[in-house]
């Protein structure tokens, strides 16, 4: 898959972490126990999952300590099963930890993780590829941008549960999330047949939204910054729904009510089951 221009998020990650600490410090004891749109997780569970992300990444990438190594990963599903078990075990163990300690640990590990990410050469190969974009080898800039989307959408899950989402819908924070997530489009549409040169336009409205163009070259789909002709299909997605589509935060039937499609309906409806997370 040919990438569009790199998406640099390393300097934005510390600001995103600051927003996380701000919202967590504002929560009441009742807020920490509120159900999130992730069916198995409450607000506290998501916060500790973010903590696990910091600690696990520092351990593996900075310290080269991989801890629980899977016996065998032979498929995407094997990888998902392995990650889901790690996530479950961590969340259960952290039930005994107070919100105050969680905030303190997120503050310290977040700073260390951001510091480490800044040491990576953007165009060198990353340790882990961005599988949801169909890549077997990714550059560090894409790995870092993927980490940004993880931190962004989990924080927004917390904010969604407590009614404080506006902070992350700004152009500064939302557009980089969308830019990165839209890198999944060529891989997601890989089995959709089209005529050479046909273009699909995807638009997300709102201050943090934008436009993306997917073109078929006769063999595969590519993201293109400046389309050479008029799109055969235009898909408009409500800004507050886009991230939920890409993270399994809303079902297809409900999501369909928040998008509009002009042109080829099959081309447009395919966006409703795109994922930009490991799920």
Short mmCIF file of N, CA, C and O in Angstrom, two decimals, residues 151-220:
data_model
loop_
_atom_site.label_atom_id
_atom_site.label_comp_id
_atom_site.label_asym_id
_atom_site.label_seq_id
_atom_site.Cartn_x
_atom_site.Cartn_y
_atom_site.Cartn_z
N UNK A 151 -4.66 6.37 21.90
CA UNK A 151 -4.84 7.26 23.04
C UNK A 151 -6.03 8.19 22.84
O UNK A 151 -6.77 8.48 23.77
N UNK A 152 -6.21 8.66 21.59
CA UNK A 152 -7.32 9.57 21.31
C UNK A 152 -8.66 8.86 21.53
O UNK A 152 -9.52 9.38 22.24
N UNK A 153 -8.85 7.69 20.93
CA UNK A 153 -10.18 7.10 20.97
C UNK A 153 -10.52 6.54 22.34
O UNK A 153 -11.68 6.58 22.76
N UNK A 154 -9.52 6.06 23.08
CA UNK A 154 -9.82 5.59 24.43
C UNK A 154 -10.15 6.77 25.36
O UNK A 154 -11.05 6.67 26.20
N UNK A 155 -9.42 7.87 25.19
CA UNK A 155 -9.78 9.05 25.99
C UNK A 155 -11.18 9.53 25.62
O UNK A 155 -11.96 9.91 26.51
N UNK A 156 -11.52 9.49 24.34
CA UNK A 156 -12.84 9.94 23.94
C UNK A 156 -13.93 8.99 24.44
O UNK A 156 -15.06 9.44 24.72
N UNK A 157 -13.62 7.71 24.58
CA UNK A 157 -14.58 6.79 25.19
C UNK A 157 -14.89 7.22 26.62
O UNK A 157 -16.04 7.18 27.08
N UNK A 158 -13.86 7.62 27.35
CA UNK A 158 -14.04 8.12 28.71
C UNK A 158 -14.89 9.39 28.68
O UNK A 158 -15.86 9.54 29.43
N UNK A 159 -14.51 10.31 27.81
CA UNK A 159 -15.22 11.58 27.73
C UNK A 159 -16.67 11.39 27.29
O UNK A 159 -17.57 12.10 27.77
N UNK A 160 -16.90 10.44 26.40
CA UNK A 160 -18.26 10.16 25.94
C UNK A 160 -19.12 9.68 27.10
O UNK A 160 -20.30 10.06 27.22
N UNK A 161 -18.56 8.87 27.97
CA UNK A 161 -19.30 8.33 29.11
C UNK A 161 -19.68 9.40 30.13
O UNK A 161 -20.69 9.28 30.82
N UNK A 162 -18.86 10.46 30.22
CA UNK A 162 -19.11 11.50 31.24
C UNK A 162 -19.53 12.83 30.63
O UNK A 162 -19.62 13.84 31.34
N UNK A 163 -19.79 12.86 29.32
CA UNK A 163 -20.31 14.06 28.68
C UNK A 163 -19.33 15.19 28.52
O UNK A 163 -19.69 16.37 28.66
N UNK A 164 -18.06 14.86 28.20
CA UNK A 164 -17.04 15.91 28.02
C UNK A 164 -16.27 15.71 26.71
O UNK A 164 -15.05 15.78 26.69
N UNK A 165 -16.97 15.48 25.62
CA UNK A 165 -16.31 15.13 24.36
C UNK A 165 -15.76 16.31 23.56
O UNK A 165 -14.88 16.12 22.72
N UNK A 166 -16.26 17.51 23.80
CA UNK A 166 -15.94 18.64 22.92
C UNK A 166 -14.44 18.91 22.80
O UNK A 166 -13.96 19.29 21.72
N UNK A 167 -13.70 18.71 23.86
CA UNK A 167 -12.26 19.00 23.88
C UNK A 167 -11.50 18.30 22.76
O UNK A 167 -10.53 18.83 22.22
N UNK A 168 -11.90 17.08 22.40
CA UNK A 168 -11.14 16.30 21.43
C UNK A 168 -11.70 16.38 20.01
O UNK A 168 -11.17 15.75 19.10
N UNK A 169 -12.76 17.15 19.80
CA UNK A 169 -13.31 17.31 18.46
C UNK A 169 -12.72 18.51 17.72
O UNK A 169 -13.13 18.81 16.60
N UNK A 170 -11.77 19.19 18.31
CA UNK A 170 -11.15 20.33 17.66
C UNK A 170 -10.24 19.86 16.52
O UNK A 170 -9.83 18.70 16.46
N UNK A 171 -9.93 20.78 15.62
CA UNK A 171 -9.05 20.46 14.50
C UNK A 171 -7.70 19.96 14.99
O UNK A 171 -7.11 19.02 14.41
N UNK A 172 -7.18 20.55 16.05
CA UNK A 172 -5.86 20.17 16.56
C UNK A 172 -5.80 18.69 16.94
O UNK A 172 -4.82 18.00 16.62
N UNK A 173 -6.85 18.20 17.58
CA UNK A 173 -6.82 16.84 18.09
C UNK A 173 -7.54 15.82 17.21
O UNK A 173 -7.09 14.67 17.09
N UNK A 174 -8.65 16.23 16.58
CA UNK A 174 -9.46 15.25 15.84
C UNK A 174 -8.91 14.96 14.45
O UNK A 174 -8.89 13.81 13.99
N UNK A 175 -8.45 16.00 13.75
CA UNK A 175 -7.98 15.79 12.38
C UNK A 175 -6.82 14.79 12.30
O UNK A 175 -6.84 13.91 11.43
N UNK A 176 -5.82 14.86 13.18
CA UNK A 176 -4.76 13.84 13.12
C UNK A 176 -5.28 12.43 13.38
O UNK A 176 -4.79 11.47 12.77
N UNK A 177 -6.29 12.32 14.25
CA UNK A 177 -6.90 11.01 14.47
C UNK A 177 -7.53 10.50 13.17
O UNK A 177 -7.33 9.35 12.77
N UNK A 178 -8.29 11.36 12.52
CA UNK A 178 -8.96 10.97 11.27
C UNK A 178 -7.97 10.70 10.15
O UNK A 178 -8.10 9.72 9.41
N UNK A 179 -6.96 11.56 10.01
CA UNK A 179 -5.95 11.37 8.97
C UNK A 179 -5.30 9.99 9.09
O UNK A 179 -5.10 9.29 8.09
N UNK A 180 -5.00 9.61 10.32
CA UNK A 180 -4.36 8.31 10.54
C UNK A 180 -5.33 7.17 10.30
O UNK A 180 -5.00 6.19 9.62
N UNK A 181 -6.52 7.28 10.83
CA UNK A 181 -7.51 6.21 10.68
C UNK A 181 -7.86 5.97 9.22
O UNK A 181 -8.08 4.82 8.80
N UNK A 182 -7.91 7.04 8.42
CA UNK A 182 -8.26 6.89 7.01
C UNK A 182 -7.19 6.15 6.21
O UNK A 182 -7.46 5.73 5.08
N UNK A 183 -6.03 5.92 6.80
CA UNK A 183 -5.02 5.11 6.13
C UNK A 183 -5.47 3.66 5.99
O UNK A 183 -4.88 2.88 5.23
N UNK A 184 -6.54 3.30 6.70
CA UNK A 184 -7.09 1.94 6.59
C UNK A 184 -7.92 1.77 5.32
O UNK A 184 -8.23 0.63 4.94
N UNK A 185 -8.29 2.85 4.65
CA UNK A 185 -9.21 2.77 3.52
C UNK A 185 -8.74 1.84 2.39
O UNK A 185 -9.51 0.98 1.94
N UNK A 186 -7.51 1.99 1.89
CA UNK A 186 -7.11 1.11 0.77
C UNK A 186 -7.18 -0.37 1.12
O UNK A 186 -7.65 -1.19 0.31
N UNK A 187 -6.75 -0.73 2.30
CA UNK A 187 -6.80 -2.14 2.73
C UNK A 187 -8.25 -2.59 2.92
O UNK A 187 -8.62 -3.70 2.53
N UNK A 188 -9.06 -1.72 3.48
CA UNK A 188 -10.46 -2.08 3.74
C UNK A 188 -11.23 -2.30 2.43
O UNK A 188 -12.10 -3.17 2.36
N UNK A 189 -10.91 -1.53 1.41
CA UNK A 189 -11.62 -1.62 0.13
C UNK A 189 -10.96 -2.59 -0.86
O UNK A 189 -11.35 -2.65 -2.02
N UNK A 190 -9.98 -3.35 -0.42
CA UNK A 190 -9.17 -4.16 -1.33
C UNK A 190 -9.97 -5.16 -2.15
O UNK A 190 -9.55 -5.52 -3.25
N UNK A 191 -11.11 -5.61 -1.64
CA UNK A 191 -11.91 -6.60 -2.37
C UNK A 191 -13.09 -5.99 -3.12
O UNK A 191 -13.93 -6.72 -3.67
N UNK A 192 -13.16 -4.67 -3.15
CA UNK A 192 -14.23 -3.97 -3.87
C UNK A 192 -13.76 -3.67 -5.29
O UNK A 192 -12.78 -2.97 -5.50
N UNK A 193 -14.47 -4.23 -6.26
CA UNK A 193 -14.10 -4.03 -7.66
C UNK A 193 -14.60 -2.68 -8.17
O UNK A 193 -15.67 -2.22 -7.77
N UNK A 194 -13.82 -2.09 -9.05
CA UNK A 194 -14.19 -0.80 -9.63
C UNK A 194 -13.53 -0.68 -11.00
O UNK A 194 -12.70 -1.50 -11.39
N UNK A 195 -13.90 0.35 -11.72
CA UNK A 195 -13.26 0.64 -13.00
C UNK A 195 -12.05 1.53 -12.76
O UNK A 195 -12.03 2.33 -11.81
N UNK A 196 -11.05 1.40 -13.60
CA UNK A 196 -9.83 2.18 -13.43
C UNK A 196 -10.15 3.67 -13.42
O UNK A 196 -10.89 4.16 -14.26
N UNK A 197 -9.61 4.35 -12.43
CA UNK A 197 -9.79 5.79 -12.32
C UNK A 197 -10.97 6.23 -11.50
O UNK A 197 -11.14 7.42 -11.25
N UNK A 198 -11.81 5.27 -11.07
CA UNK A 198 -12.96 5.66 -10.25
C UNK A 198 -12.50 6.11 -8.87
O UNK A 198 -11.57 5.55 -8.29
N UNK A 199 -13.18 7.12 -8.36
CA UNK A 199 -12.77 7.77 -7.12
C UNK A 199 -13.96 7.82 -6.16
O UNK A 199 -15.09 8.10 -6.56
N UNK A 200 -13.67 7.55 -4.90
CA UNK A 200 -14.65 7.70 -3.83
C UNK A 200 -14.17 8.83 -2.92
O UNK A 200 -13.01 8.84 -2.50
N UNK A 201 -15.05 9.75 -2.61
CA UNK A 201 -14.73 10.85 -1.71
C UNK A 201 -15.38 10.59 -0.36
O UNK A 201 -16.57 10.28 -0.28
N UNK A 202 -14.59 10.71 0.69
CA UNK A 202 -15.09 10.58 2.06
C UNK A 202 -14.92 11.91 2.77
O UNK A 202 -13.83 12.47 2.78
N UNK A 203 -16.00 12.41 3.34
CA UNK A 203 -15.95 13.68 4.06
C UNK A 203 -16.46 13.47 5.48
O UNK A 203 -17.46 12.78 5.70
N UNK A 204 -15.76 14.06 6.43
CA UNK A 204 -16.20 14.08 7.83
C UNK A 204 -16.44 15.53 8.17
O UNK A 204 -15.54 16.37 8.00
N UNK A 205 -17.65 15.85 8.62
CA UNK A 205 -17.96 17.26 8.88
C UNK A 205 -17.52 17.68 10.27
O UNK A 205 -17.05 16.88 11.07
N UNK A 206 -17.67 18.96 10.55
CA UNK A 206 -17.25 19.50 11.84
C UNK A 206 -15.89 20.17 11.75
O UNK A 206 -15.16 20.04 10.76
N UNK A 207 -15.53 20.90 12.81
CA UNK A 207 -14.28 21.66 12.83
C UNK A 207 -13.05 20.78 12.66
O UNK A 207 -12.05 21.20 12.07
N UNK A 208 -13.10 19.55 13.16
CA UNK A 208 -11.94 18.68 13.07
C UNK A 208 -11.99 17.73 11.90
O UNK A 208 -11.15 16.82 11.80
N UNK A 209 -12.94 17.89 11.00
CA UNK A 209 -13.12 16.97 9.89
C UNK A 209 -12.25 17.30 8.69
O UNK A 209 -11.35 18.13 8.75
N UNK A 210 -12.57 16.63 7.57
CA UNK A 210 -11.81 16.85 6.35
C UNK A 210 -12.32 15.98 5.23
O UNK A 210 -13.36 15.32 5.36
N UNK A 211 -11.58 15.96 4.12
CA UNK A 211 -11.94 15.17 2.94
C UNK A 211 -10.80 14.21 2.58
O UNK A 211 -9.62 14.58 2.68
N UNK A 212 -11.18 13.00 2.15
CA UNK A 212 -10.20 11.99 1.72
C UNK A 212 -10.70 11.37 0.42
O UNK A 212 -11.90 11.17 0.24
N UNK A 213 -9.75 11.04 -0.47
CA UNK A 213 -10.11 10.52 -1.78
C UNK A 213 -9.42 9.17 -2.01
O UNK A 213 -8.20 9.05 -1.85
N UNK A 214 -10.22 8.20 -2.41
CA UNK A 214 -9.73 6.85 -2.67
C UNK A 214 -9.90 6.56 -4.15
O UNK A 214 -11.00 6.66 -4.68
N UNK A 215 -8.79 6.21 -4.84
CA UNK A 215 -8.83 5.99 -6.28
C UNK A 215 -8.41 4.56 -6.62
O UNK A 215 -7.45 4.04 -6.05
N UNK A 216 -9.12 3.96 -7.60
CA UNK A 216 -8.79 2.62 -8.06
C UNK A 216 -7.95 2.73 -9.33
O UNK A 216 -8.35 3.39 -10.29
N UNK A 217 -6.76 2.09 -9.34
CA UNK A 217 -5.86 2.23 -10.49
C UNK A 217 -5.97 1.07 -11.47
O UNK A 217 -5.15 0.94 -12.39
N UNK A 218 -6.99 0.25 -11.29
CA UNK A 218 -7.16 -0.91 -12.14
C UNK A 218 -6.78 -2.20 -11.45
O UNK A 218 -7.23 -3.29 -11.83
N UNK A 219 -5.97 -2.09 -10.39
CA UNK A 219 -5.55 -3.26 -9.62
C UNK A 219 -5.87 -3.10 -8.13
O UNK A 219 -6.26 -4.05 -7.46
N UNK A 220 -5.65 -1.91 -7.61
CA UNK A 220 -5.90 -1.68 -6.19
C UNK A 220 -6.26 -0.23 -5.92
O UNK A 220 -6.15 0.63 -6.79
#
